[in-house]
Amino acid sequence: DLGYADLSCYGAKKIKTPRLDQMAEEGMRFTDFYCCAPVCSPSRAGLLTGRYPIRMGINRVFFPNSKDGIDASEITIAELLKKQGYATGCIGKWHLGHLPEYLPTRHGFDFYYGVPYSNDMEVEKRGDPPLPLMRNEEIIEQPADQHTLTQRYTHEAVNFIKENADNPFFLYIPHTMPHIPLFVSKEFEGKSEGGLYGDVIEEIDWSTG
């Protein structure tokens, strides 16, 4: 949900993103990019497998009452790298099925920490449960405190990198933010000239650093 011009290196005036700007300066800038789907679940399926999501039968968004998810026959980049001796981690929003057989730990990831679907999917009148935060296949907090999600994802990611620094590793970090509803930690609240949205982006920039 990050917009093209929401980073200062792409023209944002009220949002400061020095770490992402540094990455753009020292690395490569992409000025033309296409995603295989405009919504969460299909686009993530395509990103992780390299296949068109329609070929996997994933052409819609999964909800907390969904009984399906990414099929066991699909091959993710994590599964390929794991076979080559990589440690694999997923930290953040998964959204390819929340039942045990669809979780990251069943699709090539050694470690998972995050929420299994979108952070707005806790609509009481629809029957949604409170948003769960998971470690591997266990719910460790429900409802998840979304104000601290970005910070906690970051600390988990740093720990994963430190633990695997001497060996090949693959770490996939699909941040929950800036999907709405927006939440930010106290450290970044009110810090941006871009309002709450700007605060959220600046916290993600800190996370990248």
PDB file of N, CA, C and O in Angstrom, residues 133-207:
ATOM      1  N   LEU A 133      -1.471 -12.518  16.478  1.00  0.00           N
ATOM      2  CA  LEU A 133      -0.044 -12.431  16.197  1.00  0.00           C
ATOM      3  C   LEU A 133       0.535 -13.811  16.456  1.00  0.00           C
ATOM      4  O   LEU A 133       0.286 -14.399  17.515  1.00  0.00           O
ATOM      5  N   MET A 134       1.307 -14.328  15.499  1.00  0.00           N
ATOM      6  CA  MET A 134       1.791 -15.698  15.588  1.00  0.00           C
ATOM      7  C   MET A 134       3.312 -15.780  15.611  1.00  0.00           C
ATOM      8  O   MET A 134       4.004 -14.953  15.017  1.00  0.00           O
ATOM      9  N   ARG A 135       3.802 -16.774  16.317  1.00  0.00           N
ATOM     10  CA  ARG A 135       5.208 -17.178  16.218  1.00  0.00           C
ATOM     11  C   ARG A 135       5.196 -18.623  15.755  1.00  0.00           C
ATOM     12  O   ARG A 135       4.660 -19.489  16.445  1.00  0.00           O
ATOM     13  N   ASN A 136       5.741 -18.850  14.583  1.00  0.00           N
ATOM     14  CA  ASN A 136       5.654 -20.160  13.934  1.00  0.00           C
ATOM     15  C   ASN A 136       4.177 -20.540  13.767  1.00  0.00           C
ATOM     16  O   ASN A 136       3.473 -19.862  13.045  1.00  0.00           O
ATOM     17  N   GLU A 137       3.681 -21.537  14.452  1.00  0.00           N
ATOM     18  CA  GLU A 137       2.282 -21.932  14.268  1.00  0.00           C
ATOM     19  C   GLU A 137       1.441 -21.693  15.523  1.00  0.00           C
ATOM     20  O   GLU A 137       0.325 -22.187  15.633  1.00  0.00           O
ATOM     21  N   GLU A 138       1.969 -20.892  16.429  1.00  0.00           N
ATOM     22  CA  GLU A 138       1.274 -20.630  17.691  1.00  0.00           C
ATOM     23  C   GLU A 138       0.839 -19.175  17.777  1.00  0.00           C
ATOM     24  O   GLU A 138       1.613 -18.262  17.457  1.00  0.00           O
ATOM     25  N   ILE A 139      -0.395 -18.936  18.198  1.00  0.00           N
ATOM     26  CA  ILE A 139      -0.873 -17.575  18.446  1.00  0.00           C
ATOM     27  C   ILE A 139      -0.294 -17.123  19.782  1.00  0.00           C
ATOM     28  O   ILE A 139      -0.514 -17.760  20.812  1.00  0.00           O
ATOM     29  N   ILE A 140       0.459 -16.020  19.768  1.00  0.00           N
ATOM     30  CA  ILE A 140       1.101 -15.549  21.004  1.00  0.00           C
ATOM     31  C   ILE A 140       0.449 -14.283  21.547  1.00  0.00           C
ATOM     32  O   ILE A 140       0.720 -13.892  22.687  1.00  0.00           O
ATOM     33  N   GLU A 141      -0.418 -13.647  20.745  1.00  0.00           N
ATOM     34  CA  GLU A 141      -1.108 -12.438  21.207  1.00  0.00           C
ATOM     35  C   GLU A 141      -2.375 -12.254  20.387  1.00  0.00           C
ATOM     36  O   GLU A 141      -2.344 -12.368  19.162  1.00  0.00           O
ATOM     37  N   GLN A 142      -3.477 -11.994  21.063  1.00  0.00           N
ATOM     38  CA  GLN A 142      -4.745 -11.822  20.351  1.00  0.00           C
ATOM     39  C   GLN A 142      -5.705 -11.003  21.221  1.00  0.00           C
ATOM     40  O   GLN A 142      -6.099 -11.467  22.287  1.00  0.00           O
ATOM     41  N   PRO A 143      -6.048  -9.794  20.829  1.00  0.00           N
ATOM     42  CA  PRO A 143      -5.667  -9.137  19.582  1.00  0.00           C
ATOM     43  C   PRO A 143      -4.229  -8.629  19.616  1.00  0.00           C
ATOM     44  O   PRO A 143      -3.700  -8.292  20.676  1.00  0.00           O
ATOM     45  N   ALA A 144      -3.612  -8.582  18.456  1.00  0.00           N
ATOM     46  CA  ALA A 144      -2.257  -8.062  18.338  1.00  0.00           C
ATOM     47  C   ALA A 144      -2.249  -6.567  18.619  1.00  0.00           C
ATOM     48  O   ALA A 144      -3.142  -5.840  18.181  1.00  0.00           O
ATOM     49  N   ASP A 145      -1.254  -6.110  19.365  1.00  0.00           N
ATOM     50  CA  ASP A 145      -1.071  -4.679  19.580  1.00  0.00           C
ATOM     51  C   ASP A 145      -0.408  -4.103  18.334  1.00  0.00           C
ATOM     52  O   ASP A 145       0.800  -4.229  18.147  1.00  0.00           O
ATOM     53  N   GLN A 146      -1.221  -3.483  17.488  1.00  0.00           N
ATOM     54  CA  GLN A 146      -0.706  -3.035  16.195  1.00  0.00           C
ATOM     55  C   GLN A 146       0.202  -1.809  16.300  1.00  0.00           C
ATOM     56  O   GLN A 146       0.969  -1.534  15.380  1.00  0.00           O
ATOM     57  N   HIS A 147       0.139  -1.078  17.411  1.00  0.00           N
ATOM     58  CA  HIS A 147       1.013   0.083  17.565  1.00  0.00           C
ATOM     59  C   HIS A 147       2.494  -0.325  17.556  1.00  0.00           C
ATOM     60  O   HIS A 147       3.344   0.470  17.160  1.00  0.00           O
ATOM     61  N   THR A 148       2.770  -1.534  18.000  1.00  0.00           N
ATOM     62  CA  THR A 148       4.170  -1.957  18.124  1.00  0.00           C
ATOM     63  C   THR A 148       4.580  -3.000  17.088  1.00  0.00           C
ATOM     64  O   THR A 148       5.689  -3.538  17.167  1.00  0.00           O
ATOM     65  N   LEU A 149       3.719  -3.288  16.118  1.00  0.00           N
ATOM     66  CA  LEU A 149       4.037  -4.342  15.146  1.00  0.00           C
ATOM     67  C   LEU A 149       5.309  -4.028  14.357  1.00  0.00           C
ATOM     68  O   LEU A 149       6.182  -4.890  14.216  1.00  0.00           O
ATOM     69  N   THR A 150       5.425  -2.832  13.815  1.00  0.00           N
ATOM     70  CA  THR A 150       6.598  -2.508  12.995  1.00  0.00           C
ATOM     71  C   THR A 150       7.872  -2.664  13.804  1.00  0.00           C
ATOM     72  O   THR A 150       8.865  -3.239  13.327  1.00  0.00           O
ATOM     73  N   GLN A 151       7.876  -2.173  15.043  1.00  0.00           N
ATOM     74  CA  GLN A 151       9.068  -2.309  15.884  1.00  0.00           C
ATOM     75  C   GLN A 151       9.379  -3.765  16.184  1.00  0.00           C
ATOM     76  O   GLN A 151      10.536  -4.194  16.121  1.00  0.00           O
ATOM     77  N   ARG A 152       8.350  -4.535  16.511  1.00  0.00           N
ATOM     78  CA  ARG A 152       8.598  -5.937  16.860  1.00  0.00           C
ATOM     79  C   ARG A 152       9.053  -6.741  15.650  1.00  0.00           C
ATOM     80  O   ARG A 152       9.927  -7.608  15.763  1.00  0.00           O
ATOM     81  N   TYR A 153       8.478  -6.461  14.475  1.00  0.00           N
ATOM     82  CA  TYR A 153       8.968  -7.120  13.254  1.00  0.00           C
ATOM     83  C   TYR A 153      10.458  -6.832  13.073  1.00  0.00           C
ATOM     84  O   TYR A 153      11.247  -7.726  12.720  1.00  0.00           O
ATOM     85  N   THR A 154      10.830  -5.586  13.298  1.00  0.00           N
ATOM     86  CA  THR A 154      12.221  -5.173  13.096  1.00  0.00           C
ATOM     87  C   THR A 154      13.164  -5.901  14.039  1.00  0.00           C
ATOM     88  O   THR A 154      14.206  -6.421  13.624  1.00  0.00           O
ATOM     89  N   HIS A 155      12.805  -5.968  15.309  1.00  0.00           N
ATOM     90  CA  HIS A 155      13.660  -6.653  16.280  1.00  0.00           C
ATOM     91  C   HIS A 155      13.773  -8.146  15.966  1.00  0.00           C
ATOM     92  O   HIS A 155      14.858  -8.728  16.083  1.00  0.00           O
ATOM     93  N   GLU A 156      12.669  -8.750  15.551  1.00  0.00           N
ATOM     94  CA  GLU A 156      12.711 -10.169  15.170  1.00  0.00           C
ATOM     95  C   GLU A 156      13.614 -10.374  13.954  1.00  0.00           C
ATOM     96  O   GLU A 156      14.359 -11.350  13.872  1.00  0.00           O
ATOM     97  N   ALA A 157      13.536  -9.435  13.002  1.00  0.00           N
ATOM     98  CA  ALA A 157      14.358  -9.537  11.790  1.00  0.00           C
ATOM     99  C   ALA A 157      15.843  -9.416  12.119  1.00  0.00           C
ATOM    100  O   ALA A 157      16.672 -10.185  11.609  1.00  0.00           O
ATOM    101  N   VAL A 158      16.181  -8.463  12.981  1.00  0.00           N
ATOM    102  CA  VAL A 158      17.581  -8.288  13.382  1.00  0.00           C
ATOM    103  C   VAL A 158      18.094  -9.543  14.082  1.00  0.00           C
ATOM    104  O   VAL A 158      19.216 -10.001  13.822  1.00  0.00           O
ATOM    105  N   ASN A 159      17.270 -10.110  14.949  1.00  0.00           N
ATOM    106  CA  ASN A 159      17.673 -11.337  15.634  1.00  0.00           C
ATOM    107  C   ASN A 159      17.899 -12.478  14.649  1.00  0.00           C
ATOM    108  O   ASN A 159      18.868 -13.244  14.774  1.00  0.00           O
ATOM    109  N   PHE A 160      17.006 -12.593  13.660  1.00  0.00           N
ATOM    110  CA  PHE A 160      17.150 -13.651  12.653  1.00  0.00           C
ATOM    111  C   PHE A 160      18.457 -13.470  11.874  1.00  0.00           C
ATOM    112  O   PHE A 160      19.181 -14.442  11.619  1.00  0.00           O
ATOM    113  N   ILE A 161      18.758 -12.239  11.511  1.00  0.00           N
ATOM    114  CA  ILE A 161      19.992 -11.962  10.756  1.00  0.00           C
ATOM    115  C   ILE A 161      21.218 -12.306  11.598  1.00  0.00           C
ATOM    116  O   ILE A 161      22.163 -12.942  11.107  1.00  0.00           O
ATOM    117  N   LYS A 162      21.207 -11.903  12.864  1.00  0.00           N
ATOM    118  CA  LYS A 162      22.344 -12.194  13.744  1.00  0.00           C
ATOM    119  C   LYS A 162      22.543 -13.694  13.920  1.00  0.00           C
ATOM    120  O   LYS A 162      23.674 -14.187  13.896  1.00  0.00           O
ATOM    121  N   GLU A 163      21.442 -14.417  14.088  1.00  0.00           N
ATOM    122  CA  GLU A 163      21.525 -15.866  14.305  1.00  0.00           C
ATOM    123  C   GLU A 163      22.041 -16.601  13.075  1.00  0.00           C
ATOM    124  O   GLU A 163      22.633 -17.675  13.194  1.00  0.00           O
ATOM    125  N   ASN A 164      21.835 -16.021  11.903  1.00  0.00           N
ATOM    126  CA  ASN A 164      22.209 -16.715  10.664  1.00  0.00           C
ATOM    127  C   ASN A 164      23.292 -15.993   9.875  1.00  0.00           C
ATOM    128  O   ASN A 164      23.500 -16.283   8.692  1.00  0.00           O
ATOM    129  N   ALA A 165      23.984 -15.074  10.528  1.00  0.00           N
ATOM    130  CA  ALA A 165      24.947 -14.220   9.832  1.00  0.00           C
ATOM    131  C   ALA A 165      26.097 -14.985   9.191  1.00  0.00           C
ATOM    132  O   ALA A 165      26.678 -14.535   8.203  1.00  0.00           O
ATOM    133  N   ASP A 166      26.426 -16.145   9.728  1.00  0.00           N
ATOM    134  CA  ASP A 166      27.570 -16.901   9.209  1.00  0.00           C
ATOM    135  C   ASP A 166      27.183 -17.912   8.134  1.00  0.00           C
ATOM    136  O   ASP A 166      28.042 -18.651   7.643  1.00  0.00           O
ATOM    137  N   ASN A 167      25.912 -17.954   7.776  1.00  0.00           N
ATOM    138  CA  ASN A 167      25.432 -18.914   6.783  1.00  0.00           C
ATOM    139  C   ASN A 167      24.478 -18.223   5.818  1.00  0.00           C
ATOM    140  O   ASN A 167      23.973 -17.130   6.099  1.00  0.00           O
ATOM    141  N   PRO A 168      24.205 -18.840   4.667  1.00  0.00           N
ATOM    142  CA  PRO A 168      23.236 -18.246   3.736  1.00  0.00           C
ATOM    143  C   PRO A 168      21.850 -18.168   4.382  1.00  0.00           C
ATOM    144  O   PRO A 168      21.432 -19.097   5.073  1.00  0.00           O
ATOM    145  N   PHE A 169      21.175 -17.057   4.173  1.00  0.00           N
ATOM    146  CA  PHE A 169      19.812 -16.942   4.698  1.00  0.00           C
ATOM    147  C   PHE A 169      18.943 -16.131   3.756  1.00  0.00           C
ATOM    148  O   PHE A 169      19.432 -15.315   2.976  1.00  0.00           O
ATOM    149  N   PHE A 170      17.650 -16.382   3.832  1.00  0.00           N
ATOM    150  CA  PHE A 170      16.636 -15.653   3.069  1.00  0.00           C
ATOM    151  C   PHE A 170      15.596 -15.146   4.055  1.00  0.00           C
ATOM    152  O   PHE A 170      14.987 -15.936   4.777  1.00  0.00           O
ATOM    153  N   LEU A 171      15.427 -13.840   4.113  1.00  0.00           N
ATOM    154  CA  LEU A 171      14.475 -13.243   5.038  1.00  0.00           C
ATOM    155  C   LEU A 171      13.462 -12.409   4.260  1.00  0.00           C
ATOM    156  O   LEU A 171      13.822 -11.454   3.570  1.00  0.00           O
ATOM    157  N   TYR A 172      12.201 -12.789   4.363  1.00  0.00           N
ATOM    158  CA  TYR A 172      11.078 -12.127   3.678  1.00  0.00           C
ATOM    159  C   TYR A 172      10.340 -11.309   4.732  1.00  0.00           C
ATOM    160  O   TYR A 172       9.857 -11.856   5.726  1.00  0.00           O
ATOM    161  N   ILE A 173      10.280  -9.972   4.532  1.00  0.00           N
ATOM    162  CA  ILE A 173       9.655  -9.088   5.525  1.00  0.00           C
ATOM    163  C   ILE A 173       8.528  -8.280   4.880  1.00  0.00           C
ATOM    164  O   ILE A 173       8.735  -7.144   4.456  1.00  0.00           O
ATOM    165  N   PRO A 174       7.334  -8.843   4.773  1.00  0.00           N
ATOM    166  CA  PRO A 174       6.181  -8.084   4.276  1.00  0.00           C
ATOM    167  C   PRO A 174       5.520  -7.321   5.431  1.00  0.00           C
ATOM    168  O   PRO A 174       4.735  -7.873   6.184  1.00  0.00           O
ATOM    169  N   HIS A 175       5.892  -6.060   5.586  1.00  0.00           N
ATOM    170  CA  HIS A 175       5.350  -5.248   6.688  1.00  0.00           C
ATOM    171  C   HIS A 175       3.826  -5.184   6.639  1.00  0.00           C
ATOM    172  O   HIS A 175       3.231  -5.142   5.558  1.00  0.00           O
ATOM    173  N   THR A 176       3.198  -5.159   7.800  1.00  0.00           N
ATOM    174  CA  THR A 176       1.742  -4.976   7.876  1.00  0.00           C
ATOM    175  C   THR A 176       1.366  -3.562   7.438  1.00  0.00           C
ATOM    176  O   THR A 176       0.411  -3.369   6.681  1.00  0.00           O
ATOM    177  N   MET A 177       2.080  -2.566   7.917  1.00  0.00           N
ATOM    178  CA  MET A 177       1.841  -1.185   7.526  1.00  0.00           C
ATOM    179  C   MET A 177       2.484  -0.911   6.169  1.00  0.00           C
ATOM    180  O   MET A 177       3.464  -1.560   5.824  1.00  0.00           O
ATOM    181  N   PRO A 178       1.939   0.063   5.385  1.00  0.00           N
ATOM    182  CA  PRO A 178       0.884   1.010   5.723  1.00  0.00           C
ATOM    183  C   PRO A 178      -0.531   0.589   5.307  1.00  0.00           C
ATOM    184  O   PRO A 178      -1.344   1.447   4.950  1.00  0.00           O
ATOM    185  N   HIS A 179      -0.826  -0.705   5.343  1.00  0.00           N
ATOM    186  CA  HIS A 179      -2.221  -1.113   5.146  1.00  0.00           C
ATOM    187  C   HIS A 179      -3.062  -0.494   6.257  1.00  0.00           C
ATOM    188  O   HIS A 179      -2.613  -0.402   7.401  1.00  0.00           O
ATOM    189  N   ILE A 180      -4.254  -0.043   5.901  1.00  0.00           N
ATOM    190  CA  ILE A 180      -5.120   0.552   6.924  1.00  0.00           C
ATOM    191  C   ILE A 180      -5.880  -0.538   7.684  1.00  0.00           C
ATOM    192  O   ILE A 180      -6.162  -1.592   7.118  1.00  0.00           O
ATOM    193  N   PRO A 181      -6.208  -0.332   8.963  1.00  0.00           N
ATOM    194  CA  PRO A 181      -5.994   0.875   9.762  1.00  0.00           C
ATOM    195  C   PRO A 181      -4.520   1.086  10.112  1.00  0.00           C
ATOM    196  O   PRO A 181      -3.771   0.129  10.268  1.00  0.00           O
ATOM    197  N   LEU A 182      -4.141   2.355  10.217  1.00  0.00           N
ATOM    198  CA  LEU A 182      -2.744   2.708  10.454  1.00  0.00           C
ATOM    199  C   LEU A 182      -2.435   2.772  11.941  1.00  0.00           C
ATOM    200  O   LEU A 182      -3.218   3.299  12.731  1.00  0.00           O
ATOM    201  N   PHE A 183      -1.258   2.239  12.304  1.00  0.00           N
ATOM    202  CA  PHE A 183      -0.795   2.288  13.688  1.00  0.00           C
ATOM    203  C   PHE A 183       0.693   2.600  13.691  1.00  0.00           C
ATOM    204  O   PHE A 183       1.417   2.198  12.778  1.00  0.00           O
ATOM    205  N   VAL A 184       1.136   3.314  14.704  1.00  0.00           N
ATOM    206  CA  VAL A 184       2.548   3.663  14.809  1.00  0.00           C
ATOM    207  C   VAL A 184       2.930   3.646  16.289  1.00  0.00           C
ATOM    208  O   VAL A 184       2.073   3.829  17.169  1.00  0.00           O
ATOM    209  N   SER A 185       4.200   3.414  16.582  1.00  0.00           N
ATOM    210  CA  SER A 185       4.653   3.385  17.972  1.00  0.00           C
ATOM    211  C   SER A 185       4.749   4.809  18.527  1.00  0.00           C
ATOM    212  O   SER A 185       4.772   5.793  17.778  1.00  0.00           O
ATOM    213  N   LYS A 186       4.821   4.912  19.840  1.00  0.00           N
ATOM    214  CA  LYS A 186       4.908   6.222  20.486  1.00  0.00           C
ATOM    215  C   LYS A 186       6.140   6.990  20.041  1.00  0.00           C
ATOM    216  O   LYS A 186       6.125   8.218  19.953  1.00  0.00           O
ATOM    217  N   GLU A 187       7.219   6.267  19.740  1.00  0.00           N
ATOM    218  CA  GLU A 187       8.466   6.917  19.333  1.00  0.00           C
ATOM    219  C   GLU A 187       8.321   7.709  18.036  1.00  0.00           C
ATOM    220  O   GLU A 187       9.066   8.662  17.798  1.00  0.00           O
ATOM    221  N   PHE A 188       7.377   7.312  17.186  1.00  0.00           N
ATOM    222  CA  PHE A 188       7.219   7.974  15.883  1.00  0.00           C
ATOM    223  C   PHE A 188       5.914   8.753  15.756  1.00  0.00           C
ATOM    224  O   PHE A 188       5.706   9.435  14.757  1.00  0.00           O
ATOM    225  N   GLU A 189       5.081   8.686  16.751  1.00  0.00           N
ATOM    226  CA  GLU A 189       3.787   9.362  16.696  1.00  0.00           C
ATOM    227  C   GLU A 189       3.960  10.879  16.681  1.00  0.00           C
ATOM    228  O   GLU A 189       4.637  11.461  17.535  1.00  0.00           O
ATOM    229  N   GLY A 190       3.383  11.522  15.658  1.00  0.00           N
ATOM    230  CA  GLY A 190       3.441  12.976  15.549  1.00  0.00           C
ATOM    231  C   GLY A 190       4.777  13.516  15.084  1.00  0.00           C
ATOM    232  O   GLY A 190       5.002  14.729  15.106  1.00  0.00           O
ATOM    233  N   LYS A 191       5.684  12.662  14.631  1.00  0.00           N
ATOM    234  CA  LYS A 191       7.025  13.098  14.233  1.00  0.00           C
ATOM    235  C   LYS A 191       7.087  13.604  12.788  1.00  0.00           C
ATOM    236  O   LYS A 191       7.936  14.411  12.436  1.00  0.00           O
ATOM    237  N   SER A 192       6.191  13.132  11.950  1.00  0.00           N
ATOM    238  CA  SER A 192       6.245  13.464  10.525  1.00  0.00           C
ATOM    239  C   SER A 192       5.355  14.654  10.193  1.00  0.00           C
ATOM    240  O   SER A 192       4.331  14.887  10.840  1.00  0.00           O
ATOM    241  N   GLU A 193       5.748  15.392   9.169  1.00  0.00           N
ATOM    242  CA  GLU A 193       4.893  16.462   8.654  1.00  0.00           C
ATOM    243  C   GLU A 193       3.753  15.884   7.822  1.00  0.00           C
ATOM    244  O   GLU A 193       2.829  16.603   7.457  1.00  0.00           O
ATOM    245  N   GLY A 194       3.807  14.606   7.546  1.00  0.00           N
ATOM    246  CA  GLY A 194       2.803  13.962   6.706  1.00  0.00           C
ATOM    247  C   GLY A 194       1.687  13.296   7.483  1.00  0.00           C
ATOM    248  O   GLY A 194       1.023  12.403   6.950  1.00  0.00           O
ATOM    249  N   GLY A 195       1.474  13.698   8.746  1.00  0.00           N
ATOM    250  CA  GLY A 195       0.395  13.132   9.543  1.00  0.00           C
ATOM    251  C   GLY A 195       0.676  11.697   9.961  1.00  0.00           C
ATOM    252  O   GLY A 195       1.822  11.225   9.918  1.00  0.00           O
ATOM    253  N   LEU A 196      -0.385  10.979  10.347  1.00  0.00           N
ATOM    254  CA  LEU A 196      -0.231   9.600  10.805  1.00  0.00           C
ATOM    255  C   LEU A 196       0.383   8.725   9.723  1.00  0.00           C
ATOM    256  O   LEU A 196       1.255   7.893  10.007  1.00  0.00           O
ATOM    257  N   TYR A 197      -0.052   8.912   8.471  1.00  0.00           N
ATOM    258  CA  TYR A 197       0.512   8.109   7.383  1.00  0.00           C
ATOM    259  C   TYR A 197       2.019   8.344   7.281  1.00  0.00           C
ATOM    260  O   TYR A 197       2.804   7.401   7.142  1.00  0.00           O
ATOM    261  N   GLY A 198       2.428   9.607   7.360  1.00  0.00           N
ATOM    262  CA  GLY A 198       3.853   9.920   7.303  1.00  0.00           C
ATOM    263  C   GLY A 198       4.617   9.309   8.468  1.00  0.00           C
ATOM    264  O   GLY A 198       5.741   8.820   8.297  1.00  0.00           O
ATOM    265  N   ASP A 199       4.002   9.326   9.660  1.00  0.00           N
ATOM    266  CA  ASP A 199       4.631   8.684  10.820  1.00  0.00           C
ATOM    267  C   ASP A 199       4.892   7.207  10.541  1.00  0.00           C
ATOM    268  O   ASP A 199       5.964   6.676  10.854  1.00  0.00           O
ATOM    269  N   VAL A 200       3.895   6.543   9.963  1.00  0.00           N
ATOM    270  CA  VAL A 200       4.001   5.113   9.660  1.00  0.00           C
ATOM    271  C   VAL A 200       5.150   4.856   8.682  1.00  0.00           C
ATOM    272  O   VAL A 200       5.961   3.937   8.881  1.00  0.00           O
ATOM    273  N   ILE A 201       5.237   5.662   7.634  1.00  0.00           N
ATOM    274  CA  ILE A 201       6.293   5.466   6.625  1.00  0.00           C
ATOM    275  C   ILE A 201       7.669   5.742   7.224  1.00  0.00           C
ATOM    276  O   ILE A 201       8.632   5.031   6.945  1.00  0.00           O
ATOM    277  N   GLU A 202       7.768   6.756   8.067  1.00  0.00           N
ATOM    278  CA  GLU A 202       9.044   7.065   8.675  1.00  0.00           C
ATOM    279  C   GLU A 202       9.504   5.972   9.646  1.00  0.00           C
ATOM    280  O   GLU A 202      10.692   5.719   9.792  1.00  0.00           O
ATOM    281  N   GLU A 203       8.526   5.298  10.283  1.00  0.00           N
ATOM    282  CA  GLU A 203       8.896   4.163  11.129  1.00  0.00           C
ATOM    283  C   GLU A 203       9.384   2.985  10.292  1.00  0.00           C
ATOM    284  O   GLU A 203      10.316   2.277  10.674  1.00  0.00           O
ATOM    285  N   ILE A 204       8.767   2.786   9.137  1.00  0.00           N
ATOM    286  CA  ILE A 204       9.242   1.720   8.235  1.00  0.00           C
ATOM    287  C   ILE A 204      10.631   2.056   7.709  1.00  0.00           C
ATOM    288  O   ILE A 204      11.474   1.170   7.547  1.00  0.00           O
ATOM    289  N   ASP A 205      10.892   3.338   7.461  1.00  0.00           N
ATOM    290  CA  ASP A 205      12.231   3.755   7.044  1.00  0.00           C
ATOM    291  C   ASP A 205      13.247   3.453   8.148  1.00  0.00           C
ATOM    292  O   ASP A 205      14.330   2.927   7.878  1.00  0.00           O
ATOM    293  N   TRP A 206      12.884   3.751   9.400  1.00  0.00           N
ATOM    294  CA  TRP A 206      13.752   3.399  10.533  1.00  0.00           C
ATOM    295  C   TRP A 206      13.994   1.895  10.551  1.00  0.00           C
ATOM    296  O   TRP A 206      15.116   1.426  10.766  1.00  0.00           O
ATOM    297  N   SER A 207      12.940   1.124  10.327  1.00  0.00           N
ATOM    298  CA  SER A 207      13.036  -0.330  10.324  1.00  0.00           C
ATOM    299  C   SER A 207      14.028  -0.805   9.263  1.00  0.00           C
ATOM    300  O   SER A 207      14.843  -1.691   9.519  1.00  0.00           O
TER     301      SER A 207
END
